[in-house]
Amino acid sequence: MISLETTFAPVLATGLTSYAWLIIAIPAISAAVLLLGGRLLDQVGHWLGVAAVTASFVIAATLFGYQLMSDESARAISVPLYTWIAAGTWKVTAGLLIDQLSILFALLITGVGALIHVYSVGYMAPDERRRRFFAYLNLFIAAMLTLVLADNYLVLFVGWEGVGLASYLLIGFWQHKPSAAAAAKKAFVMNRIGDLGLTMAVMSMLALFGSSSFAAVNAGAEHLDAFWVATIGLLLLLGACGKSAQVPLQAWLLDAMEGPTPVSALIHAATMVTAGVYLVVRSHAIFSISPVASTAVVVVGAVTLLVGAWIGTSKDDIKKVLAGSTMSQIGYMMLAAGLGPVGYAFAIFHLLTHGFFKANMFLGAGSVMHAMDDDVNMRHYGALAKVTRITFLTFGMGYLAIIGFPFFAGYFSKDHIIEAAFEVSTVAGIAALVGAGITAFYMTRLMLMTFFGEKRWREGVHPHESPLVMTVPLIVLAVFSIGAGALMNWWIQDWLEPAVGNHVHEISIVPGPIGWLTMLIVAAGIALGWYLFGRQPVPAEAPASRNPFTVAGRNDLFGDLVNDTLVVRPTMFASRGLVANDDKVIDGGVGGLATLTVGLSNQVRKLQTGQVRNYALTMTLGVVLVGVIVILSQLG
Amino acid sequence: MNITAPTFEWLELAPVLIVLTAAILGVVIEAAVPRAYRLVSQVGLMVVSLVAALAVLVENFVSQRSGTLVSASMVLDGPAYLAWAALLVFGLLSMLLFAERRLGNGSTAFAASAAAVPGSVSESEAAVAQHEHTEVFPLALFSLSGMLVFAAANDLLTAFVALEVMSLPLYLLSAMARRRRLLSQEAALKYFLLGALSSAFFLFGIALVYGYAGSFGFRDIATSIGAPVYGDGLLLTGMGFLAIGLLFKIGAVPFHNWVPDVYVGAPSPVTGFMAICTKFAAVMAVVRVFYVALGAERWSWQPLIAAIAVLTMVVGVVIAVAQTDIKRLLAYSSISHAGFILVAVVGASVGTAAGASSSLASIVFYLVAYGFATVASFAAVTMVRDAAGEVHSITGWSGLARRNPFLASVVALAMLSFAGIPLTGGFIGKWAVFTAAWRGGYSWLVAVAIVASVVAAYVYFKVIIAMFFGEPVAGVEVGKASGFTLVPLVVGAAATLYLGLFPGQLLDLATAVGTFLR
């Protein structure tokens, strides 16, 4: 359980820290300027976008430095912005909370965000709507920072909707492709379901605690009866599932790959999709006292990590493999967050390392696509290791990090989760272990099909390495893919303790029995990948397969079919019924009323010569009405 | 019968007296100043007098002067302060629109010679000579002084006189549109006839209530309700007639028929003035009559006002759905807003001072938020033009965002505020009004109001969608306006946003000034 000794009330921001709101304001203003600026900014707009995010990063780093230097009790800073509504028992304030948890997110968002902005300068260079693209990216950064820095759920919700909007705009950025427009719409609709859960959770909090601030909810949660705790927890989980593409709301993420690749890297890998994990960890006071809710989180996490990995094994589209992998890795984080205090720090740890190595690999995939004339089919790749040297090397670092190769970033963060899972439940532990093996398999497959083997390039494609503006961010991210794990391993639990509750922990560099077992399974995954895809040439067209595993994987485990049968068709059916009802009953009613009114006024017009008499007549009828009501109210 | 000479509290009355003096001086200007200098002197006089009145008002407030005035026929209390301040500010903003000349290629929105028969030779002569009616300023100032008294009246007779002082100039102003003059004159005549009818009801109500209480004073009426001399019949009938007269002025259904015609017929700046100031003064009078004089009889009037509120919201919203003319839409919107305000009036738990003041605070907030959004909307209405003058059809406004994104954004903001969307003043206003009614135990009324406001949102979104997603219509342009239009436009939009983001100050102020004095 959470012991309260190490929880400190946030201190009020003073001096420089009271300007912390600039971290959100700068990208927000930059987005507005870019949107309204018109064609004047077409030439320089993208650099303005880069500068805005960089400025936010500098602010985040300064705040982080400030926290590192101050005493543990003074690290959490609250920045009240203003009181929106204060009436009776309701008080809605807006403010920022910069604590040990949110600052890590702020650093990830602005740091990785800045790198991806730089990368996008090169990636989006041929696009004539590049200024608008950067405006949306800045909007996303501002909204995402609002989400993680909010000090209450209502402001968090504002950011939550903001990132949803930015994600919608960016997935559908290439509107001329019908598939992109459809994917944007799908993401929007599925996110709405999650948002409904979050809305209801926030409303319940307002009703039960009279406030939606984290402090009030944390303090009030333990006095709540089990039913309400579980209800709020499950509603929050529904919100988290929508945003983080967890089963059963996972289907939108694969389609979201229609967006430009930097968007996939920033929003659909490193930051936005992890908001669900943030939400669960932030609401630890609710989840840690409700076994129902936390078990649900574990189940969702475990199922998603297997489903995502499975999808990853059978896709030929390089971005969709990575998308499946993202789902799977977020499943790991969810699983960890559901384990209770033992797992919170590990969930965030994995979230951060994943942010680095997955952004690295997505940008790497973008670089490969750049080389291959925007072809995403891995069956048309092959032997790219020599042609795109830097991309290959940096991608390799990401590969080693995600499979958990010793001392790379993922090794530390994923192993902790697997070990913690075994501590809590053997089933969850086995799921995590199997997931690690499948991860190694599909990532090996991706590496082999892309960078090794025979050339299977289409005619007229001449691969080339990307420009420096794209490769430098890759190199920086590769460095973090190598070192981020070791850097944070002995530090992050202590650091996060005041924010997420403490737990006795031991960190040893020598793997335990489970660690060795994990390595064995990973090695088996790699070997299987090599056996199937490295030993023999890969066919340039996907072979027809009757293998049920492959068929299911290629079809996203029939996620769309399930949605279609269970939700879309019944809804369409009900909707058609309602339309019919609308046409016949309501339109009939309104239309009838209109006909009646027109008819009546025509009748009256025949009797009267001027309308003003009608009006006087209505008034007189009103007088009668007043009289009737007054008399009735006396009787009643 | 002894008649005691009334005492005059000059300082407390100064804001009213300044406005009244300015109106009289305005008449003198018409007689004495050469035609070329009339507009500038009238505008100068208007601005100076309203600012001075506001300054005196603030000085009085800071010095905490309050109490009954002129032998208790008026009262200067917290609500009166708020109403006067709001009336002076909104009066100033909407009268600035009167002075706009650049939009109409050098002529104001008023007829060159209102007395000339439309289409006659003398009309075209006046137009060629570039005559203009600067009398609109003294007329509006007279009307404003009536509104000030109306909002602070403490006996029925004063209220009646104030009502007439307020209304008569408005009838004239409505008839003075430069374009579509026949429509304008017809509207003014309708307004006058129906206004006279409603005044008759009001006067009859006064007589009956006097018969019951033996006094016109609100306080005496309130006391006599506790110890009646005659039966309740006189009081109830009188109350019903008073309600009719007052509800007519705020445009509640079924006494609303004049609103759409007059809003459309009157020159747009005058419509703006009426939509805000008349409504503000009349609502304050409604609240004062029902809370102060008839507070003890609330069980009798609450069902009546509740029924009227439902009718007003529903009819206002439903008919607004079908409107294709922006001014008519704003007219029905104004009707439905009167309904939302009545919701809070009904919710008054007069028994407790806190309940009354929260109801009152919510009404004041709602009116202020509505006022700023209305100023901005009518300023915008005067700016969208084609060769024949202002364009009122919503299809003509389509694609406005491409011609002038700024104006379209301002209108969108005003519409969002009317619809009660968060982060605008209108949201907080609706929220406050609904809370007041809820606390007063009228949860069913709040439910109706919420449904009505959801339907109303459709109406306003229709305008926004037309502006932002429609194709621009050929020939429609956004006129180049001078500061006389731009200042109200920008102030209205900025205040709407400000009230949405920082509602606390005004809400606190409205609560802190307390409730009515008796």
CSV table of C-alpha atoms in Angstrom, one decimal, chain A residues 153-419:
chain,number,residue,atom,x,y,z
A,153,TYR,CA,-8.9,16.0,-14.4
A,154,LEU,CA,-10.9,18.7,-16.0
A,155,VAL,CA,-7.9,20.5,-17.4
A,156,LEU,CA,-6.4,17.1,-18.2
A,157,PHE,CA,-9.5,16.5,-20.2
A,158,VAL,CA,-9.0,19.7,-22.2
A,159,GLY,CA,-5.6,18.5,-23.2
A,160,TRP,CA,-7.0,15.0,-23.8
A,161,GLU,CA,-9.4,16.4,-26.3
A,162,GLY,CA,-6.7,18.7,-27.8
A,163,VAL,CA,-4.4,15.8,-28.6
A,164,GLY,CA,-7.4,13.9,-30.0
A,165,LEU,CA,-8.1,16.8,-32.3
A,166,ALA,CA,-4.4,17.2,-33.3
A,167,SER,CA,-4.2,13.5,-34.0
A,168,TYR,CA,-7.4,13.6,-36.1
A,169,LEU,CA,-6.0,16.5,-38.1
A,170,LEU,CA,-2.6,14.9,-38.6
A,171,ILE,CA,-3.8,11.3,-39.5
A,172,GLY,CA,-6.0,12.9,-42.2
A,173,PHE,CA,-3.3,15.4,-43.2
A,174,TRP,CA,-3.1,13.9,-46.7
A,175,GLN,CA,-6.8,14.4,-47.2
A,176,HIS,CA,-6.5,13.6,-50.9
A,177,LYS,CA,-6.1,10.0,-50.0
A,178,PRO,CA,-9.6,8.6,-49.1
A,179,SER,CA,-7.9,6.0,-46.9
A,180,ALA,CA,-6.3,8.8,-44.8
A,181,ALA,CA,-9.6,10.6,-44.4
A,182,ALA,CA,-11.3,7.3,-43.4
A,183,ALA,CA,-8.6,6.5,-41.0
A,184,ALA,CA,-8.9,9.9,-39.3
A,185,LYS,CA,-12.6,9.4,-39.0
A,186,LYS,CA,-12.1,6.0,-37.5
A,187,ALA,CA,-9.6,7.2,-35.0
A,188,PHE,CA,-11.9,10.0,-34.0
A,189,VAL,CA,-14.9,7.8,-33.5
A,190,MET,CA,-13.1,5.2,-31.5
A,191,ASN,CA,-11.5,7.8,-29.4
A,192,ARG,CA,-14.9,9.3,-28.7
A,193,ILE,CA,-15.9,6.0,-27.0
A,194,GLY,CA,-12.9,6.3,-24.7
A,195,ASP,CA,-13.5,10.0,-24.1
A,196,LEU,CA,-17.0,9.1,-23.0
A,197,GLY,CA,-15.5,7.0,-20.3
A,198,LEU,CA,-13.2,9.7,-19.2
A,199,THR,CA,-16.0,12.3,-19.2
A,200,MET,CA,-18.2,10.1,-17.0
A,201,ALA,CA,-15.3,9.5,-14.7
A,202,VAL,CA,-14.6,13.2,-14.3
A,203,MET,CA,-18.3,13.9,-13.8
A,204,SER,CA,-18.5,11.2,-11.1
A,205,MET,CA,-15.5,12.8,-9.4
A,206,LEU,CA,-17.1,16.2,-9.4
A,207,ALA,CA,-20.3,14.7,-8.0
A,208,LEU,CA,-18.5,12.7,-5.3
A,209,PHE,CA,-15.6,15.0,-4.3
A,210,GLY,CA,-16.9,18.4,-5.4
A,211,SER,CA,-13.6,18.8,-7.2
A,212,SER,CA,-11.6,17.2,-9.9
A,213,SER,CA,-8.2,18.1,-8.7
A,214,PHE,CA,-5.7,15.2,-8.2
A,215,ALA,CA,-5.2,16.2,-4.6
A,216,ALA,CA,-8.9,16.1,-3.8
A,217,VAL,CA,-9.4,12.8,-5.6
A,218,ASN,CA,-6.4,11.2,-4.0
A,219,ALA,CA,-7.5,12.3,-0.6
A,220,GLY,CA,-11.1,11.4,-1.1
A,221,ALA,CA,-10.6,8.0,-2.8
A,222,GLU,CA,-9.9,6.1,0.4
A,223,HIS,CA,-13.2,7.1,2.0
A,224,LEU,CA,-15.2,6.0,-1.0
A,225,ASP,CA,-17.2,2.8,-1.1
A,226,ALA,CA,-15.8,0.0,-3.2
A,227,PHE,CA,-18.5,0.3,-5.9
A,228,TRP,CA,-17.7,3.9,-6.8
A,229,VAL,CA,-13.9,3.3,-6.7
A,230,ALA,CA,-14.3,0.4,-9.1
A,231,THR,CA,-16.7,2.4,-11.3
A,232,ILE,CA,-14.4,5.4,-11.6
A,233,GLY,CA,-11.5,3.1,-12.1
A,234,LEU,CA,-13.2,1.2,-15.0
A,235,LEU,CA,-14.4,4.4,-16.6
A,236,LEU,CA,-10.9,5.8,-16.5
A,237,LEU,CA,-9.6,2.5,-18.0
A,238,LEU,CA,-12.1,2.9,-20.8
A,239,GLY,CA,-10.7,6.3,-21.5
A,240,ALA,CA,-7.2,4.9,-21.4
A,241,CYS,CA,-8.1,2.1,-23.8
A,242,GLY,CA,-9.4,4.5,-26.3
A,243,LYS,CA,-6.4,6.8,-26.3
A,244,SER,CA,-3.7,4.1,-25.9
A,245,ALA,CA,-5.2,1.7,-28.5
A,246,GLN,CA,-5.7,-1.1,-26.0
A,247,VAL,CA,-8.1,-4.0,-26.6
A,248,PRO,CA,-11.1,-3.6,-27.3
A,249,LEU,CA,-10.5,-0.1,-28.7
A,250,GLN,CA,-7.3,-1.0,-30.6
A,251,ALA,CA,-8.4,-1.0,-34.2
A,252,TRP,CA,-7.8,2.6,-35.0
A,253,LEU,CA,-4.0,2.6,-34.4
A,254,LEU,CA,-3.1,0.5,-37.4
A,255,ASP,CA,-5.2,2.7,-39.8
A,256,ALA,CA,-3.7,5.8,-38.2
A,257,MET,CA,-0.4,4.9,-40.0
A,258,GLU,CA,-2.0,6.7,-42.9
A,259,GLY,CA,-0.6,9.9,-41.4
A,260,PRO,CA,2.8,11.2,-42.3
A,261,THR,CA,5.6,9.1,-40.6
A,262,PRO,CA,6.8,11.8,-38.2
A,263,VAL,CA,3.2,11.9,-36.9
A,264,SER,CA,3.3,8.2,-36.3
A,265,ALA,CA,6.6,8.6,-34.5
A,266,LEU,CA,5.5,11.5,-32.3
A,267,ILE,CA,1.8,10.9,-31.6
A,268,HIS,CA,1.2,7.2,-32.3
A,269,ALA,CA,4.3,5.8,-30.7
A,270,ALA,CA,6.2,8.1,-28.3
A,271,THR,CA,3.6,10.3,-26.7
A,272,MET,CA,-0.1,10.5,-27.2
A,273,VAL,CA,-0.8,6.8,-27.2
A,274,THR,CA,1.0,6.6,-23.8
A,275,ALA,CA,-1.5,9.0,-22.3
A,276,GLY,CA,-3.6,6.1,-21.1
A,277,VAL,CA,-0.7,4.8,-19.1
A,278,TYR,CA,-0.2,8.2,-17.7
A,279,LEU,CA,-3.8,8.4,-16.7
A,280,VAL,CA,-3.7,5.1,-14.9
A,281,VAL,CA,-0.5,5.9,-13.0
A,282,ARG,CA,-1.8,9.4,-12.2
A,283,SER,CA,-4.9,7.9,-10.8
A,284,HIS,CA,-3.0,5.4,-8.7
A,285,ALA,CA,-5.0,6.3,-5.6
A,286,ILE,CA,-8.1,4.9,-7.3
A,287,PHE,CA,-6.5,1.8,-8.8
A,288,SER,CA,-4.4,0.7,-5.9
A,289,ILE,CA,-7.5,0.4,-3.7
A,290,SER,CA,-9.8,-1.3,-6.2
A,291,PRO,CA,-8.8,-4.9,-7.0
A,292,VAL,CA,-11.5,-5.0,-9.6
A,293,ALA,CA,-10.2,-2.0,-11.6
A,294,SER,CA,-6.5,-2.9,-11.3
A,295,THR,CA,-7.2,-6.5,-12.3
A,296,ALA,CA,-9.0,-5.2,-15.4
A,297,VAL,CA,-6.0,-3.1,-16.2
A,298,VAL,CA,-3.7,-6.2,-16.0
A,299,VAL,CA,-6.0,-8.2,-18.2
A,300,VAL,CA,-6.3,-5.4,-20.8
A,301,GLY,CA,-2.5,-5.0,-20.8
A,302,ALA,CA,-1.7,-8.7,-21.0
A,303,VAL,CA,-4.2,-9.3,-23.8
A,304,THR,CA,-3.1,-6.3,-25.8
A,305,LEU,CA,0.6,-7.1,-25.5
A,306,LEU,CA,-0.1,-10.5,-27.1
A,307,VAL,CA,-2.6,-9.2,-29.7
A,308,GLY,CA,-0.2,-6.4,-30.8
A,309,ALA,CA,2.7,-8.7,-31.0
A,310,TRP,CA,0.7,-11.2,-33.0
A,311,ILE,CA,-0.4,-8.6,-35.5
A,312,GLY,CA,3.3,-7.5,-35.8
A,313,THR,CA,4.4,-11.0,-36.9
A,314,SER,CA,2.3,-11.1,-40.1
A,315,LYS,CA,2.2,-7.6,-41.5
A,316,ASP,CA,4.2,-6.7,-44.6
A,317,ASP,CA,3.7,-2.9,-44.2
A,318,ILE,CA,6.7,-1.7,-42.2
A,319,LYS,CA,4.7,0.9,-40.4
A,320,LYS,CA,2.0,-1.5,-39.4
A,321,VAL,CA,4.5,-3.9,-37.9
A,322,LEU,CA,5.7,-1.0,-35.8
A,323,ALA,CA,2.2,0.0,-35.0
A,324,GLY,CA,1.4,-3.5,-33.8
A,325,SER,CA,4.6,-3.4,-31.8
A,326,THR,CA,3.5,-0.1,-30.2
A,327,MET,CA,0.2,-1.6,-29.1
A,328,SER,CA,2.1,-4.5,-27.7
A,329,GLN,CA,4.7,-2.4,-25.8
A,330,ILE,CA,1.9,-0.2,-24.4
A,331,GLY,CA,0.3,-3.4,-23.3
A,332,TYR,CA,3.4,-4.0,-21.3
A,333,MET,CA,3.1,-0.6,-19.7
A,334,MET,CA,-0.6,-1.1,-18.9
A,335,LEU,CA,0.2,-4.5,-17.4
A,336,ALA,CA,2.9,-2.9,-15.2
A,337,ALA,CA,0.5,-0.1,-14.2
A,338,GLY,CA,-2.1,-2.6,-13.2
A,339,LEU,CA,0.2,-4.5,-10.9
A,340,GLY,CA,-0.1,-1.8,-8.3
A,341,PRO,CA,2.7,0.2,-6.5
A,342,VAL,CA,5.2,-2.4,-7.5
A,343,GLY,CA,4.7,-1.6,-11.2
A,344,TYR,CA,4.0,2.2,-11.5
A,345,ALA,CA,7.7,3.2,-11.7
A,346,PHE,CA,8.4,0.4,-14.2
A,347,ALA,CA,5.5,1.4,-16.4
A,348,ILE,CA,6.8,4.9,-16.6
A,349,PHE,CA,10.4,3.6,-17.1
A,350,HIS,CA,9.3,1.5,-20.0
A,351,LEU,CA,7.2,4.3,-21.4
A,352,LEU,CA,10.3,6.6,-21.5
A,353,THR,CA,12.7,4.1,-23.0
A,354,HIS,CA,10.0,3.0,-25.5
A,355,GLY,CA,9.5,6.7,-26.4
A,356,PHE,CA,13.1,6.8,-27.5
A,357,PHE,CA,13.5,3.6,-29.3
A,358,LYS,CA,10.1,3.5,-31.0
A,359,ALA,CA,10.4,7.1,-32.2
A,360,ASN,CA,13.9,6.1,-33.4
A,361,MET,CA,12.5,3.1,-35.4
A,362,PHE,CA,9.5,5.0,-36.8
A,363,LEU,CA,11.7,7.8,-38.0
A,364,GLY,CA,14.1,5.1,-39.3
A,365,ALA,CA,11.1,3.6,-41.2
A,366,GLY,CA,10.3,7.0,-42.5
A,367,SER,CA,13.9,7.3,-43.7
A,368,VAL,CA,13.6,3.9,-45.5
A,369,MET,CA,10.3,5.0,-47.1
A,370,HIS,CA,12.0,8.2,-48.2
A,371,ALA,CA,14.7,6.0,-49.8
A,372,MET,CA,12.1,3.7,-51.5
A,373,ASP,CA,9.8,6.4,-52.9
A,374,ASP,CA,7.2,6.0,-50.1
A,375,ASP,CA,6.8,2.3,-50.6
A,376,VAL,CA,5.8,0.7,-47.2
A,377,ASN,CA,5.8,-2.9,-48.3
A,378,MET,CA,8.8,-4.7,-46.8
A,379,ARG,CA,8.7,-7.3,-49.5
A,380,HIS,CA,9.9,-4.6,-51.8
A,381,TYR,CA,12.9,-3.8,-49.6
A,382,GLY,CA,15.9,-5.9,-48.9
A,383,ALA,CA,19.7,-5.3,-48.8
A,384,LEU,CA,19.3,-1.7,-47.6
A,385,ALA,CA,22.0,-2.0,-44.9
A,386,LYS,CA,24.8,-0.8,-47.2
A,387,VAL,CA,22.8,1.8,-49.1
A,388,THR,CA,21.3,3.6,-46.1
A,389,ARG,CA,24.1,3.1,-43.6
A,390,ILE,CA,23.1,5.6,-40.9
A,391,THR,CA,19.5,4.6,-41.0
A,392,PHE,CA,20.5,0.9,-40.7
A,393,LEU,CA,22.8,1.5,-37.8
A,394,THR,CA,20.4,3.7,-35.8
A,395,PHE,CA,17.5,1.3,-36.6
A,396,GLY,CA,19.7,-1.5,-35.3
A,397,MET,CA,20.1,0.3,-32.0
A,398,GLY,CA,16.4,0.5,-31.7
A,399,TYR,CA,16.1,-3.1,-32.6
A,400,LEU,CA,18.5,-4.2,-29.9
A,401,ALA,CA,16.7,-2.0,-27.4
A,402,ILE,CA,13.2,-3.3,-28.1
A,403,ILE,CA,14.1,-7.0,-28.0
A,404,GLY,CA,15.9,-6.4,-24.7
A,405,PHE,CA,19.5,-7.1,-25.6
A,406,PRO,CA,21.5,-6.8,-22.5
A,407,PHE,CA,22.3,-3.3,-21.3
A,408,PHE,CA,20.3,-1.6,-24.1
A,409,ALA,CA,17.4,0.6,-23.0
A,410,GLY,CA,14.7,-2.0,-23.3
A,411,TYR,CA,16.6,-4.6,-21.4
A,412,PHE,CA,16.2,-2.8,-18.1
A,413,SER,CA,12.7,-1.6,-18.4
A,414,LYS,CA,11.1,-4.7,-19.9
A,415,ASP,CA,12.8,-7.2,-17.6
A,416,HIS,CA,11.5,-5.3,-14.6
A,417,ILE,CA,8.0,-5.6,-15.8
A,418,ILE,CA,8.3,-9.3,-16.5
A,419,GLU,CA,9.8,-9.9,-13.1
